[in-house]
Short mmCIF file of C-alpha atoms in Angstrom, two decimals:
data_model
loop_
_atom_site.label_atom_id
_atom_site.label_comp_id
_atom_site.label_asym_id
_atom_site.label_seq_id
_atom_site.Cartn_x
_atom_site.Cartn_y
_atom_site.Cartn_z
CA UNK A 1 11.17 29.66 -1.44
CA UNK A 2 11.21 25.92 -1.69
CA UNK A 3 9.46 23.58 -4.03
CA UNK A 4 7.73 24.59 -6.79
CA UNK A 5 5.23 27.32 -8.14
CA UNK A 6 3.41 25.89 -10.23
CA UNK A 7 0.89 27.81 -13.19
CA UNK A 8 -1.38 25.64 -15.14
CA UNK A 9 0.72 24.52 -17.74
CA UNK A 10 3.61 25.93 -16.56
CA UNK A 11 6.76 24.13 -15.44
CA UNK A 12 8.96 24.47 -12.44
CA UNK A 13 11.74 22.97 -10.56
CA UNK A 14 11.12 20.27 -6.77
CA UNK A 15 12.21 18.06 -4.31
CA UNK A 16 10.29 16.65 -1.86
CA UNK A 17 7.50 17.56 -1.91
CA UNK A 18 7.72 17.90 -5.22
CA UNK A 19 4.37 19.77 -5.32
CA UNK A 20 4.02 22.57 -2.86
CA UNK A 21 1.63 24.86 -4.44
CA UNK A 22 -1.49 22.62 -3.01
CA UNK A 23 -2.08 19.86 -0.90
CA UNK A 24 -1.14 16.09 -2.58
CA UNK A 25 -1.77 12.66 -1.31
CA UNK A 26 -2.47 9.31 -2.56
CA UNK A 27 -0.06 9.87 -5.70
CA UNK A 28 -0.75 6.77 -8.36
CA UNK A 29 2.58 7.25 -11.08
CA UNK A 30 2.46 6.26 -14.19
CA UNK A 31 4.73 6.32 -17.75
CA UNK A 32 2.76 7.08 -20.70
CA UNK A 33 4.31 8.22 -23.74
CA UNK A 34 7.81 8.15 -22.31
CA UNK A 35 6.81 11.01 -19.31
CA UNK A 36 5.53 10.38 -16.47
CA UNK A 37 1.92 11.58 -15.01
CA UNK A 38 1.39 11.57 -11.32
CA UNK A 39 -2.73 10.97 -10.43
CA UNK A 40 -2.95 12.03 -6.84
CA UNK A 41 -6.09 13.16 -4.73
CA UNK A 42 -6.43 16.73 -3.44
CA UNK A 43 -6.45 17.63 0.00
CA UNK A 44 -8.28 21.15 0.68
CA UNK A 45 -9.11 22.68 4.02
CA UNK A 46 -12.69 21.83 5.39
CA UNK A 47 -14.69 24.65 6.83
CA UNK A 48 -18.56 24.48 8.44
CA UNK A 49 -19.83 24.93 4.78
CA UNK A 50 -17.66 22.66 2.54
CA UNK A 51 -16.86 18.90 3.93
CA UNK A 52 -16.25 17.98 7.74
CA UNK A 53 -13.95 19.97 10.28
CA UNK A 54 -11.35 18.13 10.94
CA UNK A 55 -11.39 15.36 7.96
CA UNK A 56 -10.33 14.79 5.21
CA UNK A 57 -11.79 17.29 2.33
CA UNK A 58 -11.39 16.22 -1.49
CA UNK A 59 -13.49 17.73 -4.42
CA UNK A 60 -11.32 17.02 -7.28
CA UNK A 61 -8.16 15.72 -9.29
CA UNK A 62 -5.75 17.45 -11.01
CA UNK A 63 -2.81 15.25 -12.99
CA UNK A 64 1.13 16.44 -13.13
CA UNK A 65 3.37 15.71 -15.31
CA UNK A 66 7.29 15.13 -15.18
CA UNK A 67 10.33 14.30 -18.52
CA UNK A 68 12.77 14.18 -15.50
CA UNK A 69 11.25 13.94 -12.37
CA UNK A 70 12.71 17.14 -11.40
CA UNK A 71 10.59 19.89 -13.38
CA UNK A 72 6.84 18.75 -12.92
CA UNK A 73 4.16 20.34 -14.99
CA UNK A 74 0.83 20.83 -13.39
CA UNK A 75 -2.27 20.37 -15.97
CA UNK A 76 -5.06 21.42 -13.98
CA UNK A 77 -8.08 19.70 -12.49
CA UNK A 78 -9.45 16.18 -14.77
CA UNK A 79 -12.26 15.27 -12.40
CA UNK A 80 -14.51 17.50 -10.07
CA UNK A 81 -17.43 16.00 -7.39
CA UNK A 82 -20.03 18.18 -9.04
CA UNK A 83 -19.33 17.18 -12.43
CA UNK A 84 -19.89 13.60 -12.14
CA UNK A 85 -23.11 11.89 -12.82
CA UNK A 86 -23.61 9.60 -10.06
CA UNK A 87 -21.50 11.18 -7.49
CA UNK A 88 -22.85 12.87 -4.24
CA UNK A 89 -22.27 17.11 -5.57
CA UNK A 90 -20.84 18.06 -1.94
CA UNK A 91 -19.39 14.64 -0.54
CA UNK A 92 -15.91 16.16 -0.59
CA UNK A 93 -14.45 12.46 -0.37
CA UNK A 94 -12.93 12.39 -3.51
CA UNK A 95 -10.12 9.53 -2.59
CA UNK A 96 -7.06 8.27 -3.69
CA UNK A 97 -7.45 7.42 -7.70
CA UNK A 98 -5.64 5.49 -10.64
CA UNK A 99 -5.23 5.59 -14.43
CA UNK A 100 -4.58 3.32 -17.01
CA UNK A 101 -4.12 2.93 -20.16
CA UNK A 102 -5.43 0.51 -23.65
CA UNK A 103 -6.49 0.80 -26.52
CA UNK A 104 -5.37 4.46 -27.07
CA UNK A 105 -7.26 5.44 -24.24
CA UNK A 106 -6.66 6.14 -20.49
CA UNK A 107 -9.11 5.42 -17.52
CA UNK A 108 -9.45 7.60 -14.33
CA UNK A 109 -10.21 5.26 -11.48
CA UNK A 110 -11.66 7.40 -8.47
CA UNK A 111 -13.74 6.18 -5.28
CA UNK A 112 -16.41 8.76 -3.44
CA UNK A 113 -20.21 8.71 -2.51
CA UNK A 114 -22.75 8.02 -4.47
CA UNK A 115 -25.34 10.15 -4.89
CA UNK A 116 -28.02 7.68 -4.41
CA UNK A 117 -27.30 5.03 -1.88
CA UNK A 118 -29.54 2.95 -2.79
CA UNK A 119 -26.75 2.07 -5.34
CA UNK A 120 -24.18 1.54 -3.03
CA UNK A 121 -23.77 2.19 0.79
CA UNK A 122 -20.81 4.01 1.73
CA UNK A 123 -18.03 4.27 -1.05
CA UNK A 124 -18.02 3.47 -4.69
CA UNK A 125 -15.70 3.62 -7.67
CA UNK A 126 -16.14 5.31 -10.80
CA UNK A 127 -14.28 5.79 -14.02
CA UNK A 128 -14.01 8.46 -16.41
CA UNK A 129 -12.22 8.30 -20.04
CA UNK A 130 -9.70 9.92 -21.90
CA UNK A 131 -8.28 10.30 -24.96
CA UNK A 132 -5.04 12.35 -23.48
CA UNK A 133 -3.20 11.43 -20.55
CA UNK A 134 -4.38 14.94 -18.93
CA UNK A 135 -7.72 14.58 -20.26
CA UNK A 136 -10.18 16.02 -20.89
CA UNK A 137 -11.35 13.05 -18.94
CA UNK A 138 -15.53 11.96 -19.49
CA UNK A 139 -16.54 10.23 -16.66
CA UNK A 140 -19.08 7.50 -17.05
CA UNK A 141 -22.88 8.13 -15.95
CA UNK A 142 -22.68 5.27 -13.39
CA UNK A 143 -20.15 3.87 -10.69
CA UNK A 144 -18.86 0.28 -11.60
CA UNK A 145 -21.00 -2.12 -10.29
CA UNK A 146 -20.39 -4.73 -7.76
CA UNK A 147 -17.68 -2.29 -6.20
CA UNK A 148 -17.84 -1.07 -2.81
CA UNK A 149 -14.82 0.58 -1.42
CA UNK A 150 -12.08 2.77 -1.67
CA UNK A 151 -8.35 3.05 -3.60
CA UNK A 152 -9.25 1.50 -7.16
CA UNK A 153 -6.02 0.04 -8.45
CA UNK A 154 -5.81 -1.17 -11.92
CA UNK A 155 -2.87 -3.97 -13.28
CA UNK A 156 -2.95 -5.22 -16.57
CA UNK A 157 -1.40 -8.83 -16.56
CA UNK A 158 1.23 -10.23 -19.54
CA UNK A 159 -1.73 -11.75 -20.93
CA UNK A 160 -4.15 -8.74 -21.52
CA UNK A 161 -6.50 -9.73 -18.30
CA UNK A 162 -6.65 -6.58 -16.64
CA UNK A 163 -7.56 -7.03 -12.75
CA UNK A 164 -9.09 -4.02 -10.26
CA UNK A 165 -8.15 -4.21 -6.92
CA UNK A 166 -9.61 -1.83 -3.94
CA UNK A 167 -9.71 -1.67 -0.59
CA UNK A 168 -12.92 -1.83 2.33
CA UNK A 169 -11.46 -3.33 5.49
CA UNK A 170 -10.00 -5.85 3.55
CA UNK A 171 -8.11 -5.55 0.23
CA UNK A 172 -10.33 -7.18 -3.14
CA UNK A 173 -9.35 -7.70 -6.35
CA UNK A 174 -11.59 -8.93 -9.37
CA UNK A 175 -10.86 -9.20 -13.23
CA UNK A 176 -11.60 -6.71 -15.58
CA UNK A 177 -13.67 -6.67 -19.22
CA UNK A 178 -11.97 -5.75 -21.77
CA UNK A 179 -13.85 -2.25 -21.91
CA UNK A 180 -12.20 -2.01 -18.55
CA UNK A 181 -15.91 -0.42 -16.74
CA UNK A 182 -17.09 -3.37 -15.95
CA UNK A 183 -15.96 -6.44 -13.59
CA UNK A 184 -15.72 -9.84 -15.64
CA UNK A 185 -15.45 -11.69 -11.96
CA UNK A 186 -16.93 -11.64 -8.51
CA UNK A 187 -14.61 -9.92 -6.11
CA UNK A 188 -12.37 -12.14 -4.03
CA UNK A 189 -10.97 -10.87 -0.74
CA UNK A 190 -7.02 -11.39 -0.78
CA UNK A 191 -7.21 -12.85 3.13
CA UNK A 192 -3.47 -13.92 3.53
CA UNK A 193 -2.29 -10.25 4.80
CA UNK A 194 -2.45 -9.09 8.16
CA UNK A 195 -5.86 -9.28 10.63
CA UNK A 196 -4.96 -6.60 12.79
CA UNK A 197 -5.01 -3.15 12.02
CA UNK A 198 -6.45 -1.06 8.97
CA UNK A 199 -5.27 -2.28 5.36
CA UNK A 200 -5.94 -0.01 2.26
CA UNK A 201 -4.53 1.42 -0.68
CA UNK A 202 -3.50 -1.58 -2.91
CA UNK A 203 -0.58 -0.94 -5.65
CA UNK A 204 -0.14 -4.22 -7.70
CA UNK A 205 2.77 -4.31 -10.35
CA UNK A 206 4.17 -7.70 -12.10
CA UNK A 207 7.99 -7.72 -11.85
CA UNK A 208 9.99 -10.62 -13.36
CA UNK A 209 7.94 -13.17 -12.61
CA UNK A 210 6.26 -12.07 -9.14
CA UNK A 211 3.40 -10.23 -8.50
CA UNK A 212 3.71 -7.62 -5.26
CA UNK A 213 0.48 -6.57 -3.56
CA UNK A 214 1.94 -3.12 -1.66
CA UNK A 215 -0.39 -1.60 0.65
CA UNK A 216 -0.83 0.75 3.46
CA UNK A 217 -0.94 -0.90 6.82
CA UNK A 218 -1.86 -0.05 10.52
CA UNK A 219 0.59 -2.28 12.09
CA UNK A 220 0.67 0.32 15.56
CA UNK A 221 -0.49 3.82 15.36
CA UNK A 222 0.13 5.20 11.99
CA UNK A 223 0.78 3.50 8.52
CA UNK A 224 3.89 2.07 7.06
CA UNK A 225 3.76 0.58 3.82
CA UNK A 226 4.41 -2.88 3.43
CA UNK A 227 4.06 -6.07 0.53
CA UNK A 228 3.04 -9.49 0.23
CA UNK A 229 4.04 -11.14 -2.97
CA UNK A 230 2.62 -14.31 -5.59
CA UNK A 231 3.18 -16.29 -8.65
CA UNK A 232 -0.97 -15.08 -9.50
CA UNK A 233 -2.64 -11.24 -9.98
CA UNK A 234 -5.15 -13.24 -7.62
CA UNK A 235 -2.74 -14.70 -4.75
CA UNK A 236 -2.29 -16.27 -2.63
CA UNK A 237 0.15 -14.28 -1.11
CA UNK A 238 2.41 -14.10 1.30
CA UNK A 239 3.61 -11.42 3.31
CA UNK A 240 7.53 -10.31 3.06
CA UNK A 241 8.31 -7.18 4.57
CA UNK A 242 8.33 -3.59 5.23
CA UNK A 243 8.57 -1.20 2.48
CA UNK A 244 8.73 2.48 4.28
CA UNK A 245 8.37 2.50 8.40
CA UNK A 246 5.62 5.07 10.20
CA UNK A 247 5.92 8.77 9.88
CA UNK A 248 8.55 10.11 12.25
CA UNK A 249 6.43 13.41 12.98
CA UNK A 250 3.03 10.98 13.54
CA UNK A 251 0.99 11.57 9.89
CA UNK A 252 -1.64 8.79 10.37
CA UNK A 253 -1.76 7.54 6.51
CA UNK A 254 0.63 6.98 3.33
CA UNK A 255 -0.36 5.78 0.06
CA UNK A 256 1.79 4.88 -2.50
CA UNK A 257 2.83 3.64 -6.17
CA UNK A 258 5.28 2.03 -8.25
CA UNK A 259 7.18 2.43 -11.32
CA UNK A 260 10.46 2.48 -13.53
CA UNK A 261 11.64 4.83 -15.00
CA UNK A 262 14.94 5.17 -17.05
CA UNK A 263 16.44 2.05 -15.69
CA UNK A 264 15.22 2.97 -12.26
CA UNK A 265 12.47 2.29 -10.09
CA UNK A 266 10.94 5.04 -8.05
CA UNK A 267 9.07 4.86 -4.73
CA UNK A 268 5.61 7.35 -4.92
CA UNK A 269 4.48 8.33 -1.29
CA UNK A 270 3.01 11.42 0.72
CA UNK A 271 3.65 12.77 3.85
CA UNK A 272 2.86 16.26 5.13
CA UNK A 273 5.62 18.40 4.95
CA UNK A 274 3.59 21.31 4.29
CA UNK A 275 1.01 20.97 7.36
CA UNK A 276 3.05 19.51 9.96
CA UNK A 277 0.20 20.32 12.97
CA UNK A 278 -2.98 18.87 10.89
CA UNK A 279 -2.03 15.33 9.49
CA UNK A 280 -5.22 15.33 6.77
CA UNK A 281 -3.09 18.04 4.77
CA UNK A 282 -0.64 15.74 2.81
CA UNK A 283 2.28 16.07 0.27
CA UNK A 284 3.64 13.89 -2.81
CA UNK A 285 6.83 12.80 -2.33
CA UNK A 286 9.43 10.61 -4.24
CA UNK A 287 12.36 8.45 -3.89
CA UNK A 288 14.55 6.07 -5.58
CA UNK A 289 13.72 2.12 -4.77
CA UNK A 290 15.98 -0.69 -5.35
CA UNK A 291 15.37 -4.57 -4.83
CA UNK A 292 17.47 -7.28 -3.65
CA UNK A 293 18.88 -10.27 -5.86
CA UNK A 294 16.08 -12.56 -4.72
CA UNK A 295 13.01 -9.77 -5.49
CA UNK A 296 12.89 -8.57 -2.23
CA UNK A 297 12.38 -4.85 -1.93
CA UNK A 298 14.88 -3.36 0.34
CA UNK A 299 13.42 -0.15 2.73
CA UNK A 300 12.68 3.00 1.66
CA UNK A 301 13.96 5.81 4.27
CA UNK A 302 12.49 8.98 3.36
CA UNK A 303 14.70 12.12 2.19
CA UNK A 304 14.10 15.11 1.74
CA UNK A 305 16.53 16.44 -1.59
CA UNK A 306 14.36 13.73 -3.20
CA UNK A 307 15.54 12.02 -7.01
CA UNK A 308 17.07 13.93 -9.87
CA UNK A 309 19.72 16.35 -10.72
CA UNK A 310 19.41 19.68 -10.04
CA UNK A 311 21.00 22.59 -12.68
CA UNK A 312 22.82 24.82 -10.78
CA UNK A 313 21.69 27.68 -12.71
CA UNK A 314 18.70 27.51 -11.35
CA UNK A 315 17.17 28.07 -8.09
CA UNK A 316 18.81 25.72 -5.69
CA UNK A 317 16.91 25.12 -2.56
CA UNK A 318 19.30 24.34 0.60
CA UNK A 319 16.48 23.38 3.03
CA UNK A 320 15.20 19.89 0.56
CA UNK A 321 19.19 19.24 1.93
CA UNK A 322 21.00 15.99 1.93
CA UNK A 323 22.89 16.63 5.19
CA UNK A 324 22.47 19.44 7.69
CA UNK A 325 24.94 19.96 10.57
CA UNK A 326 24.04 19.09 14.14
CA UNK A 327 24.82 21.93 15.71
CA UNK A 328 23.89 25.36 14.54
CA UNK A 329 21.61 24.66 11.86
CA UNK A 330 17.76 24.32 11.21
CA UNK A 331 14.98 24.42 8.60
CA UNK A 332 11.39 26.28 9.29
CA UNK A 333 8.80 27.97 7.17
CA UNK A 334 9.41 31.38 5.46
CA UNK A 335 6.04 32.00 6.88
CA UNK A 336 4.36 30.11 8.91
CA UNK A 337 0.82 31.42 7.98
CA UNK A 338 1.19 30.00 4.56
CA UNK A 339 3.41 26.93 3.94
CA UNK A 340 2.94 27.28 0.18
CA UNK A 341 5.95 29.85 0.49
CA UNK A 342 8.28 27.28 1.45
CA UNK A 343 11.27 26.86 3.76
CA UNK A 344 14.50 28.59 4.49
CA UNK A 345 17.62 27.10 5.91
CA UNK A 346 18.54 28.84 8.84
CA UNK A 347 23.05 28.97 10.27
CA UNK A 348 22.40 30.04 13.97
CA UNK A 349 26.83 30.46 13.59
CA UNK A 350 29.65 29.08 12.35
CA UNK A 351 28.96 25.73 13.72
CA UNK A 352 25.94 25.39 11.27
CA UNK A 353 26.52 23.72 7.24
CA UNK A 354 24.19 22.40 4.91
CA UNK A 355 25.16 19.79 1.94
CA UNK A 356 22.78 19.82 -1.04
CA UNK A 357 24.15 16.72 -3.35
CA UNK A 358 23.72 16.14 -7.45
CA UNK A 359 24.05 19.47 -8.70
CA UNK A 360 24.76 19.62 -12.32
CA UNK A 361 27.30 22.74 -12.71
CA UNK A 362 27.95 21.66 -16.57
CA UNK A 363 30.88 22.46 -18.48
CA UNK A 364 31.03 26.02 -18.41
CA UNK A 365 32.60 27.82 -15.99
CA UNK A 366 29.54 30.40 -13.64
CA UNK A 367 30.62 33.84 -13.12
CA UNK A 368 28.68 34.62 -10.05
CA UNK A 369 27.02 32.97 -7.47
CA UNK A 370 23.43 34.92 -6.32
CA UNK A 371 21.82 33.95 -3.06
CA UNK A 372 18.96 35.06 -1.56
CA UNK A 373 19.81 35.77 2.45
CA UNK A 374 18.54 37.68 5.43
CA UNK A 375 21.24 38.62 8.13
CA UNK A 376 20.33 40.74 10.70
CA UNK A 377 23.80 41.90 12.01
CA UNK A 378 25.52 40.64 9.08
CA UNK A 379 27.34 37.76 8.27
CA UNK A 380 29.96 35.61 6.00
CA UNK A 381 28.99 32.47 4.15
CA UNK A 382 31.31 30.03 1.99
CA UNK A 383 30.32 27.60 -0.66
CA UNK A 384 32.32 24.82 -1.50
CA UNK A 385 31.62 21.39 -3.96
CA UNK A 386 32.23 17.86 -2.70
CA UNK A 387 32.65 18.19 1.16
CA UNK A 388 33.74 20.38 3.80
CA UNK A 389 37.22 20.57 2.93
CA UNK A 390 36.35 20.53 -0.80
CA UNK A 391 37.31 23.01 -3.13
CA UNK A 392 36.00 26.95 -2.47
CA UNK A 393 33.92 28.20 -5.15
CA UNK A 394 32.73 31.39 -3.38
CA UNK A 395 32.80 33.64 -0.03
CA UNK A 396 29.63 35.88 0.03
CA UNK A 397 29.50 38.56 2.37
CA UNK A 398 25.83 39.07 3.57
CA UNK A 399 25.15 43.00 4.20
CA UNK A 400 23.44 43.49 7.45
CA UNK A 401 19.40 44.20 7.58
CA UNK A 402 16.25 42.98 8.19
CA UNK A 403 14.76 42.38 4.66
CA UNK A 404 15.46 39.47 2.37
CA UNK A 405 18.19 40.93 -0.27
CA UNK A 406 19.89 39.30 -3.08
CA UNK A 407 23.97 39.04 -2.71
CA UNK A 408 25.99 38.22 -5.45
CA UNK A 409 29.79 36.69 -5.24
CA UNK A 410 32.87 35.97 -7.74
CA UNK A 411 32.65 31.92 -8.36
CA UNK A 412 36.48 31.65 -7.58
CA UNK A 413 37.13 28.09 -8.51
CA UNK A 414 35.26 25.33 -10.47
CA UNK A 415 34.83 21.81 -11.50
CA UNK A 416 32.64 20.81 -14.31
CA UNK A 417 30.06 17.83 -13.89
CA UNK A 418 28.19 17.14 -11.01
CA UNK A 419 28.55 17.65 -7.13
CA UNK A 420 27.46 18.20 -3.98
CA UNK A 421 27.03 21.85 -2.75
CA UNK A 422 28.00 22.52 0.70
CA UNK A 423 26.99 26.16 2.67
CA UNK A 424 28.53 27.03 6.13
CA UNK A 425 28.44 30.18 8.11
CA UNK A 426 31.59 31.38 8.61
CA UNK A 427 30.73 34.23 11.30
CA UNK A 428 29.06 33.50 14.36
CA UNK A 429 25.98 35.26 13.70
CA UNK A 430 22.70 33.86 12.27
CA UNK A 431 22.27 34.05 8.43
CA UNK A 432 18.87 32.76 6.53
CA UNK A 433 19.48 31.18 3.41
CA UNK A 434 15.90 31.12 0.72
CA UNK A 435 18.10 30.20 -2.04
CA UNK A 436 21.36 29.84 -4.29
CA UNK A 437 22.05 30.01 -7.94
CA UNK A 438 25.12 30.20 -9.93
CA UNK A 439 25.07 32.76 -12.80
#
């Protein structure tokens, strides 16, 4: 099984997606306390009774934490529809949020309907208040006023100012009060982006000097992220590039954030992995991001192993793979009728490899290798570090049946640190891979 199971409070190993026990999008990342918390909205299924066939369905947020960006800690739900004041009790349009923090406390930022729209029209943005990072979060009896719109983004400039910025057509952005629930300025409209084509989801971060405006943008059919940077929080800016092209497989949004991290920045997206036929079922994602001499932010291509190291003692799942053979290999669903199980990496014959890269073997020497395979006529499987020719840590022979089993193997040769894992059939009958781990 891929990706992660996650209990509340419990802790568990990803890749991208690096949630896959429920439906993620919109994921705002931030660093408080030296960890980082992931904000993102969550996508359920909508059925005659609960939101709109066919749409998007939201109710409520839950926040996940990370030390490594590799083991992610889910802390439950912060914010639910029917729990807020103001807010509509079965709108199910509980959008993509943000949180902040000063003073010693943090700030939910989260758009849906009002319950009374004689208040606002359409969408709104609220906030609730912390004391924790994960809440419990408090939200405020009323919507901030003078807001109408969707994807509240909060930056706090070098000086203190803190600005919001949202989206409705266009993108706004006004300045903050210092209790950071109420707007100190009318909104302006930043108008130097694109005319044509849906705009949304605002991420605005300060970086040496320049301010980047990221957003969403309908450039064709689908979203690709782009950005538009200035010397001001308030523009004028000017558009500079592409940041991540359209969905490959056709998923009609993205939404996105920002940060660094250990010396690194990091690229926060969704895409949906884990409902490939129905595009309003998304997944968080991550990848490293890297700029160019002059500021510029080079493209993002999406991957699937993701960022981080992964212990090779634990389970190590050959599907999130770095490179797969073009020939006589393949990914799908361990079950179709519920993608929350995960994928399995499939060796039609010995044609058919998979490379897994930065696994951390340590300095001690594994006994065994353990993987979990299905091979209905049998079949023989070698694993080897650092390439196809690379050294040979272990030959597994995979009984024949129809069942999952778990094989184990001698580890016949190592090398401590860190490597890439490469699996290839060595028979020329198909195996299924779930998982490996060296013991």
């Amino acid at each position: 099984m891929s990706g992660l199971v996650l209990l509340l409070g419990g802790a568990a190993q990803a890749q991208n997606p690096f949630i896959t026990n429920q439906f993620t999008a919109d994921p705002t990342a931030r660093v408080f306390n030296g960890r980082v918390y992931v904000y993102p909205s969550h996508d359920i299924l909508a059925t005659p009774e609960r939101g709109k066939v066919g749409w998007f369905c939201m109710e409520d947020y839950h926040v996940f934490s990370s030390a490594n960006l590799t083991d992610w800690t889910d802390h439950g739900v912060i914010v639910t529809q029917n729990q807020v004041p103001w807010v509509k009790p079965d709108s199910y349009s509980m959008w993509a949020p943000d949180c902040i923090a000063r003073n010693g406390k943090y700030y939910f930022y989260f758009p849906t309907t009002p319950r009374d729209t004689t208040i606002n029209k359409g969408f709104t943005v609220g906030v609730a208040v912390a004391d924790k990072p994960a809440g419990p979060f408090v939200p405020q009896p009323q919507p901030i006023k003078g807001v109408r719109g969707i994807d509240p983004n909060v930056l706090i400039d070098k000086d203190g100012q803190a600005y919001l910025y949202w989206s409705q057509g266009n993108i706004y952005a006004a300045k903050l009060k210092p209790n950071m629930l109420e707007l100190a300025s009318e909104p302006v409209t930043l108008g130097e982006l694109p005319t044509k084509g849906l705009k949304e989801g605002p991420f605005v971060f300060e970086r040496q000097g320049i301010y980047y405006l990221t957003y969403p943008h309908v450039e064709n059919k689908t979203e690709r992220l782009e950005y538009a940077t200035s010397t001001s929080p308030l523009g004028p800016f000017t558009v500079k590039g592409v940041i991540m092209d359209e969905s490959p497989t056709g998923c009609w949004t993205n939404h996105h954030s920002m940060l660094p991290f250990n010396n690194q920045w990091y690229l926060f997206y969704h895409h949906n992995d884990l409902s490939p036929a129905f595009d309003k079922s998304r997944s968080v994602r991550l990848d490293s991001l890297f700029f160019e001499p002059d500021g510029a932010i080079r493209k993002v291509v999406p991957t699937l192993r993701g960022v981080g190291l992964t212990d090779a003692r634990q389970k190590i799942q050959l599907d999130r793979y770095s490179r797969l053979s073009s020939r006589g290999a393949a990914i799908a669903f361990l079950d179709p009728a519920n993608p929350f199980q995960g994928w399995k990496t499939v060796l039609a014959d010995n044609q058919g490899w998979v490379q897994y890269n930065g696994v951390a073997f340590g300095k001690q020497a594994p006994k065994t290798v353990m993987l979990r395979v299905q091979a209905a006529t049998g079949a023989t499987v070698q694993l080897r570090t650092d390439g196809a020719t690379g050294p040979l840590l272990a030959q597994v022979t995979v009984p024949k049946g129809s069942q999952w089993q778990e094989v184990k193997a001698p580890v016949a040769a190592f090398k401590p640190g860190t490597h890439a894992l490469v699996v290839s059939a060595k028979t020329s009958t198909p195996v299924e891979i779930d998982w490996v781990k060296f013991e």
